[in-house]
Short mmCIF file of C-alpha atoms in Angstrom, two decimals:
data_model
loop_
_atom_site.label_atom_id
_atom_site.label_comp_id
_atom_site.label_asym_id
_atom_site.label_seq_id
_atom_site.Cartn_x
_atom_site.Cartn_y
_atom_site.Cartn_z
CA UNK A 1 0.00 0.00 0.00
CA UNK A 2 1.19 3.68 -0.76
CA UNK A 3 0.59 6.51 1.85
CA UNK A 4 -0.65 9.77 0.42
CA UNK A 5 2.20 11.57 0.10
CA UNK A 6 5.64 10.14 0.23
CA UNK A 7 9.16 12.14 0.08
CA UNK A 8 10.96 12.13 -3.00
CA UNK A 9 14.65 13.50 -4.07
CA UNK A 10 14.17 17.24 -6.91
CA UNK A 11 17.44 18.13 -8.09
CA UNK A 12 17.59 21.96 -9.19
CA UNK A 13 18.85 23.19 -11.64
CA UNK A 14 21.89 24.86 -9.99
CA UNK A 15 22.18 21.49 -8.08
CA UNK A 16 20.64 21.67 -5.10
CA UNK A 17 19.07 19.04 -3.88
CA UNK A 18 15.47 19.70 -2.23
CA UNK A 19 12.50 16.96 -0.41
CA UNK A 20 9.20 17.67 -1.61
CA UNK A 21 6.04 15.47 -1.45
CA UNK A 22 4.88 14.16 -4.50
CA UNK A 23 1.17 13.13 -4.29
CA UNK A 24 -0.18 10.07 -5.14
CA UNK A 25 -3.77 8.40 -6.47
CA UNK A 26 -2.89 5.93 -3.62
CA UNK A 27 -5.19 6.39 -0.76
CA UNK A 28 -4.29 4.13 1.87
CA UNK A 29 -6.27 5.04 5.02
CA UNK A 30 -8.93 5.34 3.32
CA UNK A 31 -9.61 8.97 3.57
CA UNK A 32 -9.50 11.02 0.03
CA UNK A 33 -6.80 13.63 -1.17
CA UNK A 34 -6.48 16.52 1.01
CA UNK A 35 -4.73 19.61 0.29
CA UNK A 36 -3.74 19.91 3.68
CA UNK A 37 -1.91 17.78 5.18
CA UNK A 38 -1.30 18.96 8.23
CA UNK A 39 -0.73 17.32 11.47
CA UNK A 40 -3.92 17.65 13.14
CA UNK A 41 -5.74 16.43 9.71
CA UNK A 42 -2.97 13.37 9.64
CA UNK A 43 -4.30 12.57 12.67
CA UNK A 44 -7.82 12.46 12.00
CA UNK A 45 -7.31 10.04 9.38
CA UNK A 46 -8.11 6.70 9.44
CA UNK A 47 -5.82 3.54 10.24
CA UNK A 48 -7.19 1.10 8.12
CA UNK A 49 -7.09 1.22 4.01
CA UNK A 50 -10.56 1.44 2.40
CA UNK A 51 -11.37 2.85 -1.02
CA UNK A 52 -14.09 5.86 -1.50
CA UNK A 53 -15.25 4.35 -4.87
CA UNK A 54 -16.84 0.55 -4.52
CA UNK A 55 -15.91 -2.22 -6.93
CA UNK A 56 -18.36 -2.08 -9.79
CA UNK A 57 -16.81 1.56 -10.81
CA UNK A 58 -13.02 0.56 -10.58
CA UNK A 59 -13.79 -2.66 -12.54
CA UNK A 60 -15.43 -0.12 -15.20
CA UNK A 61 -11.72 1.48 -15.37
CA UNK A 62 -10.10 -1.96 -15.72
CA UNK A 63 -12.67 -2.84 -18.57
CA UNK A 64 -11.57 0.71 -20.47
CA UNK A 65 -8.07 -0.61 -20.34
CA UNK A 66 -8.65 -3.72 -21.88
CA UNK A 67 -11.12 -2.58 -24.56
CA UNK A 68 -9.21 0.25 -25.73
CA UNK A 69 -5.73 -0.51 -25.25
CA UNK A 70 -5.47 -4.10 -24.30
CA UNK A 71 -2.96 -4.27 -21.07
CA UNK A 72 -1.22 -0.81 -20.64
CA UNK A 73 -2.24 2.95 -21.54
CA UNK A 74 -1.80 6.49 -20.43
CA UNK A 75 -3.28 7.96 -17.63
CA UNK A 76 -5.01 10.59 -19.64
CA UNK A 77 -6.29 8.23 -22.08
CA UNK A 78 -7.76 6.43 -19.62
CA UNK A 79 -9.31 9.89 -18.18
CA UNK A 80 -10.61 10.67 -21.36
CA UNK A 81 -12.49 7.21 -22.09
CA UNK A 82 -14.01 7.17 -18.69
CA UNK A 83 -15.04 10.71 -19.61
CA UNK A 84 -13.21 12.80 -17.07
CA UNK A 85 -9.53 14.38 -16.53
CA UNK A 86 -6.68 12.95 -14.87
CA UNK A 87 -7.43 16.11 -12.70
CA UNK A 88 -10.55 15.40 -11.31
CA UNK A 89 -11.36 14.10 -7.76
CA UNK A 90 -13.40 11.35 -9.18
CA UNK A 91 -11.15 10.21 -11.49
CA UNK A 92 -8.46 10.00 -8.62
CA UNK A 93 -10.61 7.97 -6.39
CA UNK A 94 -11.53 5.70 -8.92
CA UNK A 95 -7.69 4.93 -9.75
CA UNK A 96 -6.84 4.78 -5.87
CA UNK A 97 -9.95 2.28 -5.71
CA UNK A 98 -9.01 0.21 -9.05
CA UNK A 99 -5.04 -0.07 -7.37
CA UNK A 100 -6.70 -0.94 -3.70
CA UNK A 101 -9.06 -3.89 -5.31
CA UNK A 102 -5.56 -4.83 -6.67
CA UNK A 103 -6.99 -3.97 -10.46
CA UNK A 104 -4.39 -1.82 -11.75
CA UNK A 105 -0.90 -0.55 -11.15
CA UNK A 106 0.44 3.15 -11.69
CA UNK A 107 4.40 3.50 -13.09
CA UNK A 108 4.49 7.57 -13.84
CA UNK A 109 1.80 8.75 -15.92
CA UNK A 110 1.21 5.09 -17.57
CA UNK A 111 -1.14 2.61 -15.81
CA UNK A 112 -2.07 -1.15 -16.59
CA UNK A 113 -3.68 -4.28 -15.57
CA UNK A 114 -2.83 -6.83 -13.02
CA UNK A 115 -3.24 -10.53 -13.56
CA UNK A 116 -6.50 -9.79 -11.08
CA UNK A 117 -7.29 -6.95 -12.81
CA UNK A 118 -7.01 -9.14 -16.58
CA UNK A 119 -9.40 -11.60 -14.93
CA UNK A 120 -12.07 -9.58 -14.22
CA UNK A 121 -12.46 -8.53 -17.46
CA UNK A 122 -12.92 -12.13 -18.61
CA UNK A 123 -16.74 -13.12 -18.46
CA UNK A 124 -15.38 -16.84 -17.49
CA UNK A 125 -13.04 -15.47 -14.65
CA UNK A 126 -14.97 -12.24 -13.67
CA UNK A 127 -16.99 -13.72 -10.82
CA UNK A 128 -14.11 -15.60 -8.75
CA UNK A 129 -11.85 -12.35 -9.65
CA UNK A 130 -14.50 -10.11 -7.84
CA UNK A 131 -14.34 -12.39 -4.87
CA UNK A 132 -10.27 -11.74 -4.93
CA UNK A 133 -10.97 -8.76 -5.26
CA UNK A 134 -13.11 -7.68 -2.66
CA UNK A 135 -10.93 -9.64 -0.49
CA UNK A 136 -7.77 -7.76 -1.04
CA UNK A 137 -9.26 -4.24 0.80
CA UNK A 138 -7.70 -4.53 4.46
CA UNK A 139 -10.87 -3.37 5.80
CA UNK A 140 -13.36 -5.38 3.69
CA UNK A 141 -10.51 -8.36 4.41
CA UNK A 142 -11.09 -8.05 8.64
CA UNK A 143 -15.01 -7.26 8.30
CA UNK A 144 -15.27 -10.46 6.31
CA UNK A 145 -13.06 -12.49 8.93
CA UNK A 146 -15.07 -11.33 11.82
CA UNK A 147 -18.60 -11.89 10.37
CA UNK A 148 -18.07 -14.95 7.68
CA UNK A 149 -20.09 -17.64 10.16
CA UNK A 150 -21.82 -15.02 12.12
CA UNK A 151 -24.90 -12.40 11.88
CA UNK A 152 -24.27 -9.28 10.01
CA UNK A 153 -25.40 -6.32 12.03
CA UNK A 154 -27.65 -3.69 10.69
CA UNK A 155 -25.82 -0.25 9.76
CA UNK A 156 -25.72 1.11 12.95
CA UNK A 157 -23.82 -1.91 14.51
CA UNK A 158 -21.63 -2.21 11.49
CA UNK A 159 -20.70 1.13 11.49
CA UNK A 160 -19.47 0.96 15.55
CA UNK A 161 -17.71 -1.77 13.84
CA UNK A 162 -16.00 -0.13 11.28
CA UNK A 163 -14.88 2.36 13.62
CA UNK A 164 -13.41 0.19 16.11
CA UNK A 165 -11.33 -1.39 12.89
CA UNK A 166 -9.81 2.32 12.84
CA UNK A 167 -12.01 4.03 10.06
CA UNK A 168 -12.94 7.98 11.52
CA UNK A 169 -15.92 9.23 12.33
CA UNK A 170 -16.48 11.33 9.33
CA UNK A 171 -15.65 8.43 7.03
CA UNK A 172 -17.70 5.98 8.92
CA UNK A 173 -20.77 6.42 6.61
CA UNK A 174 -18.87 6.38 3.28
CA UNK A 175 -16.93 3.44 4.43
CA UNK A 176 -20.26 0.95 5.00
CA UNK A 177 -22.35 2.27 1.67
CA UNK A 178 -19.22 1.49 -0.59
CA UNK A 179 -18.52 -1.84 1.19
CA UNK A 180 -22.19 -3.09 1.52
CA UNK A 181 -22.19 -2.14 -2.54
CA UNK A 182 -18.70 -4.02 -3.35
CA UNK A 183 -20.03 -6.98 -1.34
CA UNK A 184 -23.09 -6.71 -3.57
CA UNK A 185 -21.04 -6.59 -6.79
CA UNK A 186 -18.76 -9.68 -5.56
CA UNK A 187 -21.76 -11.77 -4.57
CA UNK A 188 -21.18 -11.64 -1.11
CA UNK A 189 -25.01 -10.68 -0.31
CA UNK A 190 -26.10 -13.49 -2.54
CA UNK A 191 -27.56 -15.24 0.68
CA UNK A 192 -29.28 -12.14 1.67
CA UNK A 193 -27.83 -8.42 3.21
CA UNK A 194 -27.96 -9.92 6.18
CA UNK A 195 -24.57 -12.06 5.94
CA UNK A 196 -21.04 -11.99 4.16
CA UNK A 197 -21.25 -15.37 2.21
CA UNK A 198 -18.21 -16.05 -0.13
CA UNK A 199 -19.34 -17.37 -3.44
CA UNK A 200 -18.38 -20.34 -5.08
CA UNK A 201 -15.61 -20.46 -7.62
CA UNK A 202 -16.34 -17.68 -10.71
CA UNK A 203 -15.08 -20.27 -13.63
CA UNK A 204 -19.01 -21.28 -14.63
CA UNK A 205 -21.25 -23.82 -13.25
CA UNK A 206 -19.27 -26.66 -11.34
CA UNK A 207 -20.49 -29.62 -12.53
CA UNK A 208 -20.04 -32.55 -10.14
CA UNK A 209 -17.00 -34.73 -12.39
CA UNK A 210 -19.15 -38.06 -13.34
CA UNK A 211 -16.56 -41.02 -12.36
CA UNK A 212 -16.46 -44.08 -14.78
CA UNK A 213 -18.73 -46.91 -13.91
CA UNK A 214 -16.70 -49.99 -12.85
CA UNK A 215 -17.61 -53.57 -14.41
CA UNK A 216 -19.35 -54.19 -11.34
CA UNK A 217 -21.81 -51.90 -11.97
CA UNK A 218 -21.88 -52.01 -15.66
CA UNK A 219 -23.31 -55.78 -15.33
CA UNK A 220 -25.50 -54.43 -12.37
CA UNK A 221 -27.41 -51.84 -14.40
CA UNK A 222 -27.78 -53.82 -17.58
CA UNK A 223 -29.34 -56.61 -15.38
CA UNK A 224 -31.62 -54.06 -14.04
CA UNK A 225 -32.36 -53.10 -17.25
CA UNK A 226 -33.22 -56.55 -18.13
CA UNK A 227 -35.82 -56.78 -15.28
CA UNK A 228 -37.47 -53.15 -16.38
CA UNK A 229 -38.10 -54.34 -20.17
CA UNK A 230 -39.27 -57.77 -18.21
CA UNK A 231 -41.58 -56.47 -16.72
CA UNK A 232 -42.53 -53.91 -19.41
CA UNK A 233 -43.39 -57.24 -21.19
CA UNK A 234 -45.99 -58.74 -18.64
CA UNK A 235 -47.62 -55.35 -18.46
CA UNK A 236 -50.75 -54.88 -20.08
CA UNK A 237 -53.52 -58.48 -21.18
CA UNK A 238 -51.66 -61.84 -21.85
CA UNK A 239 -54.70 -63.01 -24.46
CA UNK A 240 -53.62 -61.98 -28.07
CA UNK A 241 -56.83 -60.68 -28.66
CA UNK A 242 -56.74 -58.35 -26.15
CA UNK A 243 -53.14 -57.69 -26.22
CA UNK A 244 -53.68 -57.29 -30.08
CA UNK A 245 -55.66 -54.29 -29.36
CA UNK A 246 -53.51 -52.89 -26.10
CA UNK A 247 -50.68 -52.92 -28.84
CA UNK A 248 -52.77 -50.22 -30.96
CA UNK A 249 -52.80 -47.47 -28.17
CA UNK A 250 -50.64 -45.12 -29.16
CA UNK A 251 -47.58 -44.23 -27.28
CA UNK A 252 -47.95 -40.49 -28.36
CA UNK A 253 -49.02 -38.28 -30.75
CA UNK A 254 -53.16 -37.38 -31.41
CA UNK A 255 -55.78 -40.09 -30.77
CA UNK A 256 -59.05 -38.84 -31.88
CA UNK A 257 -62.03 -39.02 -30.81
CA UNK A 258 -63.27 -40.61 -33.44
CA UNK A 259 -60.20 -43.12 -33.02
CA UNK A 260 -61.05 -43.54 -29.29
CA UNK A 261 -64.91 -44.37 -30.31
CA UNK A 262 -63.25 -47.22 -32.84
CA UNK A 263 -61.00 -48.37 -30.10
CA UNK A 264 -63.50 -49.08 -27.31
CA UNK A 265 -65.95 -50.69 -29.77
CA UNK A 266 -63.43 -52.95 -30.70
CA UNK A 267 -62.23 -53.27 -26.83
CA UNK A 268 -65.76 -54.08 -25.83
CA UNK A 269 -66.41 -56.75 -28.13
CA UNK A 270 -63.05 -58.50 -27.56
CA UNK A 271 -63.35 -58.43 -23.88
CA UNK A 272 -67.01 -60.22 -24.04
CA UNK A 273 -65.64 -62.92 -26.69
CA UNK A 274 -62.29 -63.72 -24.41
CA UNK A 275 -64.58 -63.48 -20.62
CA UNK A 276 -68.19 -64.71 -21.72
CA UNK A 277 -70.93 -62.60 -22.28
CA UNK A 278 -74.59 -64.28 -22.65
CA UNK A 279 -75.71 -61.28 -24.82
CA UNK A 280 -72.69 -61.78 -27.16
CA UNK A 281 -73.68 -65.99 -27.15
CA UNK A 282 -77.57 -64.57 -28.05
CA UNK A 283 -76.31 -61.94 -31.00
CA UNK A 284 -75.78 -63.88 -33.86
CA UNK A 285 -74.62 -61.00 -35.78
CA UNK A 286 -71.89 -60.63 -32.89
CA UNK A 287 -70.10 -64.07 -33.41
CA UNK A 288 -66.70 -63.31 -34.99
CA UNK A 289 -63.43 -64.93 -34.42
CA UNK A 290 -60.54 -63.55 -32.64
CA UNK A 291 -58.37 -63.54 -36.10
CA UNK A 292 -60.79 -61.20 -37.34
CA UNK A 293 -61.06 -58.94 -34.45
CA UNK A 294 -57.40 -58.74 -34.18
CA UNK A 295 -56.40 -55.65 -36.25
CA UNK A 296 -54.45 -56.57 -38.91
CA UNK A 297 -51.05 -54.55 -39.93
CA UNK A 298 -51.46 -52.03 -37.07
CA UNK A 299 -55.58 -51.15 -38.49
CA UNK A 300 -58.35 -51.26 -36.98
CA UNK A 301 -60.59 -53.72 -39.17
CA UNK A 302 -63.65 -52.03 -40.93
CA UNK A 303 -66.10 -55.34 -40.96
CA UNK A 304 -65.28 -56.12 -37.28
CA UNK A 305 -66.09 -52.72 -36.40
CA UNK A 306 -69.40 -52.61 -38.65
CA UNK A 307 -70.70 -55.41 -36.99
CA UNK A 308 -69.81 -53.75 -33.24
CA UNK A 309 -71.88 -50.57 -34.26
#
């Protein structure tokens, strides 16, 4: 992590040698850019590194890199496709954010991707990146540790929390709406707001790995198999007259009314000739034999039907 300000050598031009402070997108307490820096505001400044700008918006800066440059491009370019100046507040924050999620790194006035910063871009990496992500705030890091298998407070209880973690009272606020809003982006809130969940791995659905049967179970299944079409044979009337007509039900596809009329006819006579009927002994015009009942080539037959109706 970077400070705000750190010393650096300026040589004059008459050679002499001078400290200044040269200021930095870093924010590492947390706390943005001030053009004071004064003791008493030094002071006042929180302990613990937090960005000002949550996740979703620094992962829009690493997703200008890549689809305008690739890997590596200027600071003002990058200012300029995120429509804003390498000047502006916003555009700092975003960059300190984007360097704290571990997104980007700064060398002069160039910045570029990190192998984090790479994977988020990628739709089949993105969600396991976030996680990383999210993870690599020191704040967001200890808040996570402290509540992963417990309760999350409401805001008032995280807040105390926050605060006893080392972030000021005027930061406080800030500090739980851009955490509660990277947790969202990373999943974290996935089992509702009331609990820090880490998500599962961000590669795609995990799909169980499906481990070779062994021969054991090879001849174990087929033998199973052997009893289901077993029994799929014993299902259903064991006369062929009957079984004749069981045979023309169809399996799918439409089945008329008409067709169903046809069917029972044919059902209704065939049951009486194969279990005795004393009206079907009496009807003469009834008496037909089970060859002709039988459809033949998978048709209903016309005369055996004419004589049911």
């Amino acid at each position: 992590m970077h400070s705000n300000t750190h010393p650096a050598e300026v040589t004059g031009g008459i050679g002499l040698t001078k400290r200044c402070q040269m200021s930095d997108f870093s924010v590492a307490t947390g706390d943005e850019p001030a053009e004071d820096s004064s003791t008493e505001d030094r002071a006042r400044r929180s302990t613990v590194a937090f960005p000002y700008v949550a996740l979703d918006e620094a992962v829009e800066a690493a997703r200008a890199i890549h689809a305008n440059a690739g890997r590596e491009c200027e600071l003002a370019q990058l200012a300029a496709w995120l429509g804003t100046t390498v000047a502006s507040s916003k555009f700092r924050s975003t960059i300190s954010a984007a360097r704290m999620f571990n997104l980007v790194q700064r060398r002069a006035k160039t910045i570029s991707l990190t192998e984090l910063g790479a994977a988020i871009v990628d739709p089949e990496q993105q969600d396991g990146a976030a996680v990383d992500a999210f993870l690599h705030v020191p704040l967001y890091r200890q808040v996570y540790d402290i509540f992963c298998e417990k309760l999350l407070p409401p805001d008032t209880g995280l807040e105390a929390e926050l605060r006893s973690l080392g972030v000021t009272e005027k930061s406080i606020a800030k500090a739980r709406q851009v955490l509660q809003r990277s947790a969202t982006y990373a999943g974290f809130f996935r089992a509702g707001r009331n609990r820090l969940v880490r998500p599962a791995s961000g590669l795609g659905p995990q799909e169980t790995p499906q481990t070779p049967p062994n021969d054991d179970e090879v001849a174990e299944n087929e033998q199973s198999m052997h009893g289901r079409l077993a029994a799929v044979e014993v299902i259903g009337p064991t006369d062929p007259l009957l079984r004749g007509l069981w045979s023309k039900l169809p399996t799918d596809g439409p089945f008329s009314a008409s067709e169903q009329k046809q069917w029972l006819q044919m059902a209704d006579l065939a049951l009486r000739m194969v279990y005795g009927d004393d009206d079907l002994a009496a009807t003469p015009a009834l008496r037909i034999s089970q060859a002709d009942a039988v459809p033949a080539q998978g048709h209903l037959v016309e005369g055996a039907s004419a004589q049911s109706s």
